[in-house]
């Protein structure tokens, strides 16, 4: 799943813009041939979620259709033509000129379809994409599961999800038309290592077609390193050694430029070049040793946030200026990392992380998983989680910024409240917990097999079973002592946190990141002494957690929940349909807490 690029051998056209759009609540589009074009459509922007572009689509999650015309340049005739959708949430089906060409399931990862046989070269083509966003308990993430605490509970929200963010729907990332050579580079996998001051870059290339040789050039620090690619079957592997390598890190996110060239014959001549692909390479290692996370062999303390892809009107749509703004704010506040809570973010976000030196915990959309509804439903979700992890690793494996995979956020143990309050034995619950343990053992095994070079974690809820946590390389916990419990009592919450952390470390002996902690805060509301929902309370709450962590060497990172206020469903807990735990408002103005974090995080951190 190489990101499309344009060079002398590859071409692409971005189909972003206004598209025809039509809701299909009766599900008649397929039988009435909407794949050829939409009757009486309205106009919609792509990419963007559909929910906030019109008044009647906010809570619409059923089928809707997108369509537009495009031409394929004549010069692409001897190449293979693909249509690539960056993200269509949740399920998508695609037609070209009325011919069905493929489908994809799962809302936050790209898919590409070979449409060479379906396009016309001498006339306009029509692409139609059907998107369906139904909330179902057998999807990942699950919807319509009764909400947090059950449908009849006062905690339940609308729309009804197992997670706390708005289920934005539609074509949320660009649709790209691209053409690549028949004999071509199919995939590139880069793994870097360090030995003293020497860096090594191991490159695996898979190709298609009858080429037998190729070449690599790695450029950086005014040097070019060359290596020959000799294919055995469709695979070639080689390693480049770089003396005095300039390592990638948040302080110096240095990227070497790797160019892979494929030759159609054994000749070295330029005419023999059939394909070329370029990739940024950051030379770095990531590991855990004792209670430390090591980047390039040195302890690193992670400062940062859980985030969301979220903005008014765009919804979850790719928003390039917002990416630029957010990374500038991350740097301003002294953050060196974030987690893609609670789904894979755009590829453009990953590129910006590489370029600006931000470490990423990369998460699949496995948020709000539960183990209450029987073996069949659990197996269905497991299959989907595996598919999403496979697709995510295929997409993000070459980003130096990505240092850890997260297999899930806050999977719900049975009878969470009972566990949470320290409740006693219960065999039925223990059996369900065991189902969860088996589920996560499979997820960890798969993730480690696909990528043995990065760390793997599962992010745990308050009261989450220790046997799930213990599978992780780094213990990641979300905690709200002093907010959802010990409400109004920051000190009591912090004392509870301190005791819990010491206990967890004594039991597990691994580094701990608090991947969420925070307090809802209405910007502009103040009180002294601090009261819940005020800026003072948020600042003092965060300060208390920072202080507890500062005296505990095994705490390896702090991710505040959340970077910015974000849209949720409607509920009694979410004023204005927003989660207000951002240290920036939804339009990116700093609350008091942002200044506190900047003061603390722009000082040297403990290691
Ligand atoms: C955590 C969830 C996160 C929520 C947060 C909250 O992981 O998605 O938004 O709580 O309640 O449990 O603010």
Coordinates of C-alpha atoms and ligand atoms in Angstrom, one line a residue:
X1 CA 0.0 0.0 0.0
X2 CA 2.5 2.6 -1.2
X3 CA 1.4 6.2 -0.9
X4 CA 0.8 7.4 -4.5
X5 CA 3.5 9.7 -5.9
X6 CA 4.3 11.5 -9.1
X7 CA 7.6 11.3 -10.9
X8 CA 8.9 10.5 -14.3
X9 CA 7.4 6.9 -14.2
X10 CA 4.3 7.4 -12.0
X11 CA 1.4 9.7 -12.3
X12 CA -1.6 10.8 -10.3
X13 CA -4.6 13.1 -10.3
X14 CA -6.3 14.2 -7.1
X15 CA -10.1 14.0 -7.5
X16 CA -10.8 16.2 -4.5
X17 CA -13.5 18.8 -5.2
X18 CA -17.3 19.0 -5.4
X19 CA -19.0 15.7 -6.1
X20 CA -22.6 14.8 -6.7
X21 CA -24.2 13.4 -3.6
X22 CA -27.4 11.7 -2.7
X23 CA -28.8 9.9 0.4
X24 CA -30.2 6.5 -0.2
X25 CA -32.3 5.6 2.9
X26 CA -34.5 3.2 0.9
X27 CA -31.4 1.4 -0.4
X28 CA -32.6 1.6 -4.1
X29 CA -29.4 3.0 -5.6
X30 CA -27.9 -0.4 -6.7
X31 CA -31.1 -1.7 -8.3
X32 CA -31.7 1.7 -10.0
X33 CA -28.1 1.8 -11.4
X34 CA -26.8 4.8 -9.5
X35 CA -23.3 3.4 -10.3
X36 CA -23.7 5.1 -13.7
X37 CA -24.6 8.5 -12.1
X38 CA -27.0 10.0 -9.5
X39 CA -30.5 11.3 -10.2
X40 CA -31.1 14.8 -8.9
X41 CA -28.0 15.0 -6.8
X42 CA -26.8 17.9 -4.6
X43 CA -23.2 19.0 -4.3
X44 CA -20.8 17.9 -1.5
X45 CA -17.1 18.5 -0.8
X46 CA -14.7 15.6 -0.9
X47 CA -12.8 15.0 1.3
X48 CA -14.9 15.9 4.4
X49 CA -17.4 14.1 6.6
X50 CA -21.0 14.5 5.3
X51 CA -22.5 15.2 8.7
X52 CA -22.0 18.9 9.1
X53 CA -22.2 19.9 5.4
X54 CA -26.1 19.9 5.5
X55 CA -28.7 20.2 8.3
X56 CA -30.4 16.9 7.4
X57 CA -27.2 14.7 7.4
X58 CA -25.8 15.2 10.8
X59 CA -27.3 12.0 12.3
X60 CA -27.6 10.1 9.1
X61 CA -25.5 6.9 9.0
X62 CA -27.2 4.9 6.4
X63 CA -26.2 4.6 2.7
X64 CA -25.3 7.7 0.7
X65 CA -23.7 7.9 -2.8
X66 CA -21.0 10.1 -4.3
X67 CA -20.3 10.5 -8.0
X68 CA -18.3 12.6 -10.4
X69 CA -16.8 12.6 -13.9
X70 CA -13.1 12.3 -14.7
X71 CA -10.9 11.8 -17.8
X72 CA -7.9 9.5 -17.9
X73 CA -5.0 11.1 -19.6
X74 CA -4.1 9.4 -22.9
X75 CA -0.5 9.2 -21.9
X76 CA -1.4 6.6 -19.2
X77 CA -2.5 4.0 -21.8
X78 CA 0.3 1.5 -21.3
X79 CA 0.1 1.7 -17.5
X80 CA -2.1 0.2 -14.9
X81 CA -4.7 2.7 -13.5
X82 CA -5.9 2.6 -9.9
X83 CA -8.5 4.5 -7.9
X84 CA -7.4 5.0 -4.3
X85 CA -9.8 6.1 -1.5
X86 CA -7.9 7.4 1.6
X87 CA -10.8 6.8 3.9
X88 CA -14.5 6.0 3.5
X89 CA -16.3 5.4 6.8
X90 CA -17.5 2.7 7.3
X91 CA -18.1 0.6 4.2
X92 CA -17.6 1.5 0.6
X93 CA -18.5 0.1 -2.8
X94 CA -17.1 1.5 -6.1
X95 CA -18.5 1.6 -9.7
X96 CA -16.8 2.9 -12.8
X97 CA -19.2 3.7 -15.7
X98 CA -21.7 1.5 -14.0
X99 CA -19.3 -1.5 -13.6
X100 CA -18.8 -2.6 -10.0
X101 CA -15.0 -2.6 -9.4
X102 CA -14.6 -3.4 -5.7
X103 CA -15.4 -2.7 -2.1
X104 CA -13.8 -2.0 1.3
X105 CA -14.8 -2.5 4.9
X106 CA -13.4 -0.4 7.8
X107 CA -13.4 3.3 7.9
X108 CA -10.0 4.8 8.5
X109 CA -7.6 3.0 6.1
X110 CA -6.9 3.4 2.4
X111 CA -7.9 1.0 -0.3
X112 CA -6.9 1.0 -4.0
X113 CA -8.8 -0.7 -6.9
X114 CA -7.4 -1.6 -10.3
X115 CA -9.8 0.1 -12.7
X116 CA -7.7 -0.3 -15.9
X117 CA -10.3 -2.6 -17.5
X118 CA -13.2 -0.4 -16.6
X119 CA -12.1 3.1 -17.9
X120 CA -12.7 4.7 -21.3
X121 CA -9.8 6.5 -22.9
X122 CA -11.6 8.7 -25.3
X123 CA -14.5 10.0 -23.3
X124 CA -15.5 11.1 -19.8
X125 CA -15.7 8.4 -17.1
X126 CA -18.1 8.3 -14.1
X127 CA -17.0 7.1 -10.7
X128 CA -19.7 6.4 -8.1
X129 CA -18.9 5.5 -4.5
X130 CA -21.5 4.2 -2.2
X131 CA -20.7 4.8 1.5
X132 CA -22.5 3.2 4.4
X133 CA -21.9 4.2 8.0
X134 CA -24.3 2.1 10.0
X135 CA -23.5 1.7 13.7
X136 CA -23.5 -2.0 14.6
X137 CA -22.2 -4.0 17.5
X138 CA -20.3 -6.3 15.2
X139 CA -18.2 -3.5 13.7
X140 CA -14.9 -2.0 14.9
X141 CA -15.5 0.4 16.5
X142 CA -18.9 -1.0 17.7
X143 CA -22.0 1.1 17.6
X144 CA -25.6 0.6 18.9
X145 CA -24.4 -1.4 21.8
X146 CA -26.5 0.4 24.4
X147 CA -24.1 3.3 25.0
X148 CA -21.8 3.5 27.9
X149 CA -23.8 2.1 30.8
X150 CA -26.7 0.8 28.7
X151 CA -29.3 2.3 26.4
X152 CA -31.7 3.0 29.2
X153 CA -28.9 4.5 31.4
X154 CA -28.7 8.3 31.9
X155 CA -25.2 7.9 30.6
X156 CA -26.3 6.8 27.1
X157 CA -25.7 9.2 24.3
X158 CA -27.1 9.9 20.8
X159 CA -26.0 8.6 18.3
X160 CA -25.5 5.5 20.3
X161 CA -21.9 4.3 20.3
X162 CA -19.5 2.5 22.6
X163 CA -17.1 5.4 22.2
X164 CA -16.9 9.0 23.1
X165 CA -16.5 10.8 19.8
X166 CA -18.9 11.7 17.0
X167 CA -19.2 8.9 14.4
X168 CA -18.4 11.1 11.4
X169 CA -19.2 9.5 8.1
X170 CA -18.4 9.8 4.4
X171 CA -15.3 10.1 2.2
X172 CA -13.0 11.7 4.6
X173 CA -9.7 11.6 2.8
X174 CA -8.8 12.2 -0.9
X175 CA -9.8 10.1 -3.8
X176 CA -6.8 9.7 -6.0
X177 CA -6.5 8.4 -9.6
X178 CA -3.0 7.1 -10.3
X179 CA -1.1 5.2 -12.9
X180 CA 1.9 3.0 -12.4
X181 CA 4.1 0.9 -14.8
X182 CA 3.1 -2.7 -15.5
X183 CA 6.6 -3.8 -14.4
X184 CA 6.9 -2.0 -11.1
X185 CA 7.9 -1.6 -7.5
X186 CA 5.0 -3.1 -5.5
X187 CA 6.2 -2.5 -2.0
X188 CA 9.2 -1.2 0.0
X189 CA 9.9 -2.1 3.6
X190 CA 12.6 -0.2 5.5
X191 CA 14.1 -1.2 8.8
X192 CA 16.9 0.8 10.4
X193 CA 19.4 -0.1 13.1
X194 CA 22.3 1.5 14.9
X195 CA 25.6 0.1 16.0
X196 CA 27.7 2.8 17.8
X197 CA 27.8 5.7 15.4
X198 CA 27.0 3.5 12.4
X199 CA 23.5 3.3 11.0
X200 CA 22.1 0.5 8.9
X201 CA 19.2 0.7 6.5
X202 CA 17.7 -2.7 5.5
X203 CA 15.5 -2.4 2.5
X204 CA 13.2 -5.1 1.1
X205 CA 11.6 -4.5 -2.3
X206 CA 8.9 -6.5 -3.9
X207 CA 8.2 -6.1 -7.6
X208 CA 5.8 -7.2 -10.2
X209 CA 6.7 -8.0 -13.8
X210 CA 9.9 -9.5 -15.3
X211 CA 12.5 -7.1 -14.0
X212 CA 15.4 -8.8 -12.3
X213 CA 17.6 -6.0 -11.0
X214 CA 17.3 -2.6 -9.5
X215 CA 19.2 0.0 -7.5
X216 CA 18.9 1.9 -4.3
X217 CA 20.3 5.4 -3.6
X218 CA 20.2 6.7 0.0
X219 CA 21.1 10.4 0.1
X220 CA 21.8 12.5 3.1
X221 CA 24.5 14.7 4.8
X222 CA 26.0 15.4 1.3
X223 CA 26.6 11.7 0.7
X224 CA 25.0 9.2 -1.7
X225 CA 25.1 5.5 -0.7
X226 CA 24.3 3.1 -3.5
X227 CA 23.3 -0.6 -3.4
X228 CA 22.3 -3.1 -6.1
X229 CA 19.0 -4.9 -5.9
X230 CA 19.1 -8.5 -7.2
X231 CA 15.6 -10.1 -7.3
X232 CA 15.0 -13.7 -6.3
X233 CA 11.5 -14.2 -7.5
X234 CA 9.7 -11.0 -6.8
X235 CA 11.8 -10.1 -3.7
X236 CA 15.1 -8.3 -3.3
X237 CA 16.7 -7.4 0.0
X238 CA 19.8 -5.4 0.7
X239 CA 21.4 -3.3 3.5
X240 CA 23.2 0.0 3.4
X241 CA 25.7 1.0 6.0
X242 CA 26.1 4.7 7.0
X243 CA 29.1 5.6 9.0
X244 CA 28.5 8.5 11.4
X245 CA 24.8 8.3 10.7
X246 CA 22.7 11.3 11.6
X247 CA 19.9 9.8 13.7
X248 CA 16.2 10.7 13.6
X249 CA 14.8 12.0 16.9
X250 CA 12.3 14.7 18.1
X251 CA 15.3 17.1 18.6
X252 CA 16.7 16.4 15.2
X253 CA 14.1 14.8 12.9
X254 CA 16.7 14.2 10.1
X255 CA 15.4 12.3 7.1
X256 CA 17.6 10.6 4.4
X257 CA 16.0 10.3 0.9
X258 CA 15.8 6.8 -0.4
X259 CA 15.2 6.2 -4.1
X260 CA 14.3 2.7 -5.4
X261 CA 14.9 2.2 -9.1
X262 CA 13.7 -0.9 -11.0
X263 CA 15.3 -2.0 -14.3
X264 CA 13.3 -3.7 -17.0
X265 CA 16.4 -5.5 -18.2
X266 CA 19.9 -6.2 -16.8
X267 CA 21.2 -3.0 -18.4
X268 CA 22.2 -0.2 -16.2
X269 CA 21.2 2.4 -18.8
X270 CA 18.7 5.0 -18.0
X271 CA 16.4 3.7 -20.7
X272 CA 16.1 0.4 -18.8
X273 CA 14.5 2.1 -15.8
X274 CA 10.9 1.0 -15.6
X275 CA 9.9 2.4 -12.2
X276 CA 11.1 4.6 -9.4
X277 CA 9.8 5.3 -5.9
X278 CA 11.1 7.7 -3.3
X279 CA 10.8 7.4 0.5
X280 CA 11.9 9.4 3.5
X281 CA 14.0 7.4 5.9
X282 CA 14.7 8.2 9.5
X283 CA 17.4 6.1 11.1
X284 CA 16.3 5.3 14.6
X285 CA 15.7 2.4 17.0
X286 CA 13.0 2.0 19.7
X287 CA 13.1 -0.4 22.6
X288 CA 12.2 -1.0 26.2
X289 CA 14.8 -1.8 28.8
X290 CA 13.8 -2.2 32.4
X291 CA 11.5 0.7 33.3
X292 CA 12.6 2.9 30.4
X293 CA 11.6 3.5 26.8
X294 CA 14.8 3.9 24.7
X295 CA 15.0 5.9 21.5
X296 CA 18.3 5.4 19.8
X297 CA 19.5 3.6 23.0
X298 CA 18.7 6.6 25.2
X299 CA 15.8 7.0 27.7
X300 CA 13.1 9.2 26.4
X301 CA 10.1 10.6 28.3
X302 CA 7.0 11.0 26.2
X303 CA 5.1 14.3 26.6
X304 CA 2.0 14.9 24.6
X305 CA -1.7 14.1 24.1
X306 CA -4.4 11.9 22.9
X307 CA -5.9 13.7 20.0
X308 CA -8.8 13.5 17.5
X309 CA -9.1 14.3 13.8
X310 CA -11.9 16.8 14.3
X311 CA -12.9 20.3 13.2
X312 CA -16.2 22.2 12.6
X313 CA -17.8 21.5 9.3
X314 CA -14.9 19.4 7.9
X315 CA -15.7 16.8 10.6
X316 CA -13.0 14.2 10.3
X317 CA -12.1 15.3 6.7
X318 CA -8.4 15.8 5.8
X319 CA -7.7 19.4 6.7
X320 CA -4.1 20.3 5.7
X321 CA -3.9 23.8 7.3
X322 CA -5.2 22.3 10.6
X323 CA -2.4 19.7 10.5
X324 CA 0.2 22.4 10.1
X325 CA -1.4 24.4 12.9
X326 CA -1.6 21.4 15.3
X327 CA 2.0 20.4 14.8
X328 CA 3.1 23.9 15.4
X329 CA 1.0 23.9 18.7
X330 CA 2.4 20.5 19.7
X331 CA 5.9 22.0 19.3
X332 CA 4.9 25.2 21.1
X333 CA 3.6 23.3 24.1
X334 CA 6.6 21.1 24.4
X335 CA 5.0 17.9 23.2
X336 CA 7.2 15.2 21.6
X337 CA 4.4 12.6 20.9
X338 CA 0.8 11.7 20.6
X339 CA -1.5 8.7 20.2
X340 CA -3.8 8.4 17.2
X341 CA -6.8 8.0 19.5
X342 CA -9.0 6.2 18.5
X343 CA -8.3 5.2 14.8
X344 CA -5.6 5.6 12.2
X345 CA -5.0 9.2 11.2
X346 CA -4.3 10.4 7.7
X347 CA -1.1 9.5 6.0
X348 CA -0.4 13.3 5.8
X349 CA -0.4 13.4 9.6
X350 CA 2.2 10.6 9.7
X351 CA 4.4 12.5 7.1
X352 CA 4.2 15.6 9.2
X353 CA 5.2 13.6 12.3
X354 CA 8.3 12.3 10.5
X355 CA 9.3 15.8 9.4
X356 CA 8.7 17.6 12.7
X357 CA 10.0 14.8 15.0
X358 CA 6.8 13.8 16.8
X359 CA 6.6 10.2 18.1
X360 CA 3.3 8.4 17.4
X361 CA 1.5 5.6 19.1
X362 CA -0.5 4.3 16.2
X363 CA -4.0 2.9 17.1
X364 CA -6.5 0.8 15.2
X365 CA -10.2 1.7 15.7
X366 CA -10.7 -0.9 18.4
X367 CA -12.3 1.4 20.9
X368 CA -15.1 0.3 23.2
X369 CA -14.6 -3.4 22.6
X370 CA -16.7 -5.6 24.9
X371 CA -16.8 -9.3 25.6
X372 CA -20.4 -9.6 26.8
X373 CA -22.3 -10.6 23.7
X374 CA -21.1 -14.1 22.9
X375 CA -18.3 -15.9 21.1
X376 CA -19.6 -15.2 17.6
X377 CA -19.7 -11.4 17.9
X378 CA -16.3 -11.5 19.6
X379 CA -14.8 -13.5 16.7
X380 CA -16.3 -11.2 14.1
X381 CA -14.7 -8.2 15.8
X382 CA -11.4 -10.1 16.2
X383 CA -11.3 -10.7 12.5
X384 CA -12.0 -7.0 11.8
X385 CA -9.3 -5.9 14.3
X386 CA -6.8 -8.2 12.6
X387 CA -7.6 -6.9 9.2
X388 CA -7.3 -3.3 10.4
X389 CA -3.9 -4.0 12.1
X390 CA -2.6 -5.7 8.9
X391 CA -3.7 -2.7 6.8
X392 CA -2.3 -0.2 9.3
X393 CA 1.1 -1.8 9.5
X394 CA 1.2 -2.1 5.7
X395 CA 0.4 1.6 5.4
X396 CA 2.6 3.0 8.3
X397 CA 5.5 0.6 8.6
X398 CA 8.1 3.0 7.0
X399 CA 7.4 6.0 9.2
X400 CA 10.2 6.7 11.7
X401 CA 7.7 8.6 13.8
X402 CA 5.6 5.5 14.5
X403 CA 7.2 3.8 17.5
X404 CA 4.3 1.8 19.0
X405 CA 1.2 0.0 17.8
X406 CA -1.9 0.1 20.0
X407 CA -4.2 -2.9 19.5
X408 CA -7.2 -1.3 21.4
X409 CA -8.3 1.6 23.6
X410 CA -10.1 0.7 26.8
X411 CA -11.6 -2.7 26.0
X412 CA -14.3 -3.2 28.6
X413 CA -14.0 -6.0 31.1
X414 CA -17.2 -7.6 32.2
X415 CA -18.9 -5.8 35.1
X416 CA -16.4 -3.0 35.0
X417 CA -17.9 -1.1 37.9
X418 CA -17.6 -4.1 40.2
X419 CA -14.0 -4.6 39.3
X420 CA -13.4 -1.0 39.6
X421 CA -14.6 -0.8 43.2
X422 CA -12.5 -3.8 44.0
X423 CA -15.4 -6.3 43.9
X424 CA -14.7 -10.0 44.8
X425 CA -14.7 -13.3 42.8
X426 CA -17.2 -14.0 40.1
X427 CA -16.8 -17.0 37.8
X428 CA -19.0 -15.8 35.0
X429 CA -17.1 -12.5 34.8
X430 CA -13.7 -14.4 35.0
X431 CA -14.8 -16.5 32.0
X432 CA -15.6 -13.4 30.0
X433 CA -12.3 -11.8 31.0
X434 CA -10.6 -15.0 29.7
X435 CA -12.3 -14.5 26.3
X436 CA -10.7 -11.0 26.3
X437 CA -7.3 -12.4 27.2
X438 CA -7.4 -14.9 24.3
X439 CA -8.5 -12.1 22.0
X440 CA -5.6 -9.8 23.0
X441 CA -3.1 -12.7 22.9
X442 CA -4.0 -13.2 19.3
X443 CA -3.8 -9.5 18.5
X444 CA -0.4 -9.1 20.1
X445 CA 1.0 -12.2 18.4
X446 CA -0.2 -11.0 15.0
X447 CA 1.1 -7.4 15.5
X448 CA 4.5 -8.7 16.7
X449 CA 4.8 -11.1 13.8
X450 CA 4.0 -8.4 11.3
X451 CA 6.4 -5.9 12.8
X452 CA 9.0 -7.2 15.3
X453 CA 10.8 -3.8 15.3
X454 CA 8.2 -1.7 17.2
X455 CA 6.6 -1.7 20.7
X456 CA 3.0 -3.0 21.1
X457 CA 0.5 -2.0 23.7
X458 CA -3.2 -2.1 24.7
X459 CA -4.5 1.0 26.4
X460 CA -6.4 0.1 29.6
X461 CA -9.4 1.6 31.3
X462 CA -9.8 2.2 35.0
X463 CA -10.5 -1.2 36.5
X464 CA -9.1 -3.0 33.4
X465 CA -7.8 -6.6 34.0
X466 CA -4.1 -6.9 34.8
X467 CA -3.8 -10.0 32.6
X468 CA -4.7 -7.8 29.5
X469 CA -2.2 -5.1 30.5
X470 CA 0.6 -7.5 31.1
X471 CA 0.8 -8.4 27.4
X472 CA 2.1 -4.8 26.6
X473 CA 5.7 -3.7 26.2
X474 CA 4.7 -0.4 27.8
X475 CA 1.8 -0.3 30.3
X476 CA -0.6 2.4 29.0
X477 CA -3.4 3.4 31.3
X478 CA -6.1 6.0 31.1
X479 CA -7.0 7.6 34.5
X480 CA -9.5 10.1 35.7
X481 CA -9.2 10.0 39.5
X482 CA -10.2 13.5 40.6
X483 CA -12.7 13.8 37.7
X484 CA -15.1 10.9 37.2
X485 CA -14.3 9.6 40.7
X486 CA -13.1 11.7 43.6
X487 CA -14.9 14.5 41.8
X488 CA -13.9 18.0 42.9
X489 CA -11.0 16.5 45.0
X490 CA -7.8 16.8 43.0
X491 CA -5.6 15.9 45.9
X492 CA -7.6 12.8 46.8
X493 CA -7.5 11.8 43.1
X494 CA -3.7 12.3 43.0
X495 CA -3.1 10.2 46.1
X496 CA -5.1 7.4 44.6
X497 CA -3.2 7.6 41.4
X498 CA 0.2 7.5 43.2
X499 CA -0.8 4.4 45.1
X500 CA -2.2 2.7 42.0
X501 CA 0.9 3.5 39.9
X502 CA 3.3 2.1 42.6
X503 CA 1.2 -1.0 42.9
X504 CA 1.1 -1.6 39.1
X505 CA 4.8 -1.1 38.7
X506 CA 5.5 -3.5 41.6
X507 CA 3.3 -6.0 39.9
X508 CA 4.4 -5.6 36.3
X509 CA 7.9 -4.0 36.3
X510 CA 7.5 -2.2 33.0
X511 CA 7.5 1.4 32.0
X512 CA 4.1 3.1 32.4
X513 CA 2.6 5.9 30.2
X514 CA -0.6 7.6 31.5
X515 CA -2.1 7.8 28.0
X516 CA -5.2 9.8 29.2
X517 CA -5.9 12.1 32.1
X518 CA -7.9 15.3 32.0
X519 CA -10.8 17.4 33.1
X520 CA -13.6 19.0 31.1
X521 CA -13.1 22.7 31.0
X522 CA -15.3 25.6 29.7
X523 CA -12.8 28.1 28.3
X524 CA -13.3 31.4 30.1
X525 CA -14.9 29.9 33.2
X526 CA -12.9 30.6 36.4
X527 CA -13.0 30.0 40.1
X528 CA -10.7 30.2 43.1
X529 CA -10.5 27.8 44.8
X530 CA -10.7 25.7 41.7
X531 CA -14.0 24.0 40.8
X532 CA -14.8 21.4 38.3
X533 CA -15.3 22.7 34.7
X534 CA -13.1 25.8 35.3
X535 CA -9.7 26.6 33.8
X536 CA -8.2 26.6 37.2
X537 CA -9.4 23.1 38.0
X538 CA -8.0 21.7 34.7
X539 CA -4.7 23.3 35.3
X540 CA -4.5 22.1 38.9
X541 CA -5.6 18.6 38.0
X542 CA -2.9 18.3 35.3
X543 CA -0.3 19.8 37.7
X544 CA -1.2 17.2 40.3
X545 CA -0.7 14.3 37.8
X546 CA 2.5 15.8 36.5
X547 CA 3.8 16.0 40.1
X548 CA 2.9 12.4 40.9
X549 CA 4.7 11.3 37.7
X550 CA 7.8 13.4 38.3
X551 CA 8.8 11.5 41.4
X552 CA 8.3 8.1 39.8
X553 CA 11.2 7.0 37.6
X554 CA 9.2 4.2 35.9
X555 CA 6.6 6.7 34.5
X556 CA 7.9 7.0 30.9
X557 CA 5.3 9.4 29.5
X558 CA 2.3 11.5 30.0
X559 CA -0.4 12.1 27.4
X560 CA -3.0 14.6 28.4
X561 CA -6.6 14.0 27.3
X562 CA -7.1 15.9 25.1
X563 CA -5.1 18.1 22.8
X564 CA -8.3 20.1 21.7
X565 CA -12.0 20.0 22.5
X566 CA -13.8 17.7 20.1
X567 CA -17.3 16.7 19.0
X568 CA -19.1 13.8 20.6
X569 CA -22.7 12.5 20.6
X570 CA -25.2 14.3 22.7
X571 CA -25.6 13.3 26.3
X572 CA -26.0 14.7 29.8
X573 CA -22.2 14.6 30.2
X574 CA -21.3 16.5 27.0
X575 CA -22.3 20.2 26.9
X576 CA -23.0 21.3 23.4
X577 CA -22.1 17.9 22.1
X578 CA -18.5 18.4 22.9
X579 CA -15.9 16.8 25.0
X580 CA -14.3 19.8 26.6
X581 CA -11.1 18.2 28.0
X582 CA -9.0 20.0 25.4
X583 CA -6.1 22.1 26.6
X584 CA -6.9 24.0 23.4
X585 CA -10.4 24.9 22.4
X586 CA -11.9 23.3 19.3
X587 CA -10.7 26.4 17.3
X588 CA -7.2 26.0 18.8
X589 CA -7.1 28.8 21.5
X590 CA -5.0 27.9 24.5
X591 CA -6.7 27.4 27.9
X592 CA -4.7 28.1 31.1
X593 CA -3.6 24.5 31.2
X594 CA -1.8 24.9 27.8
X595 CA 0.4 27.5 29.4
X596 CA 1.1 25.3 32.4
X597 CA 2.1 22.4 30.1
X598 CA 4.3 24.7 28.1
X599 CA 6.1 25.9 31.2
X600 CA 6.7 22.3 32.4
X601 CA 7.4 20.6 29.1
X602 CA 9.8 23.1 27.5
X603 CA 12.1 22.4 30.5
X604 CA 14.4 19.4 30.2
X605 CA 12.4 16.3 31.1
X606 CA 13.6 13.5 33.4
X607 CA 14.9 10.5 31.5
Ligands
LIG1 C1 -11.8 7.6 28.1 C2 -11.8 7.3 26.6 C3 -11.9 8.6 25.7 C4 -13.0 9.5 26.3 C5 -12.5 9.9 27.7 C6 -13.4 10.9 28.4 O1 -10.7 6.6 26.2 O2 -12.3 8.2 24.4 O3 -13.2 10.7 25.5 O4 -12.5 8.8 28.5 O5 -14.3 10.5 29.1 O6 -12.4 6.7 28.8 O7 -13.2 12.1 28.3

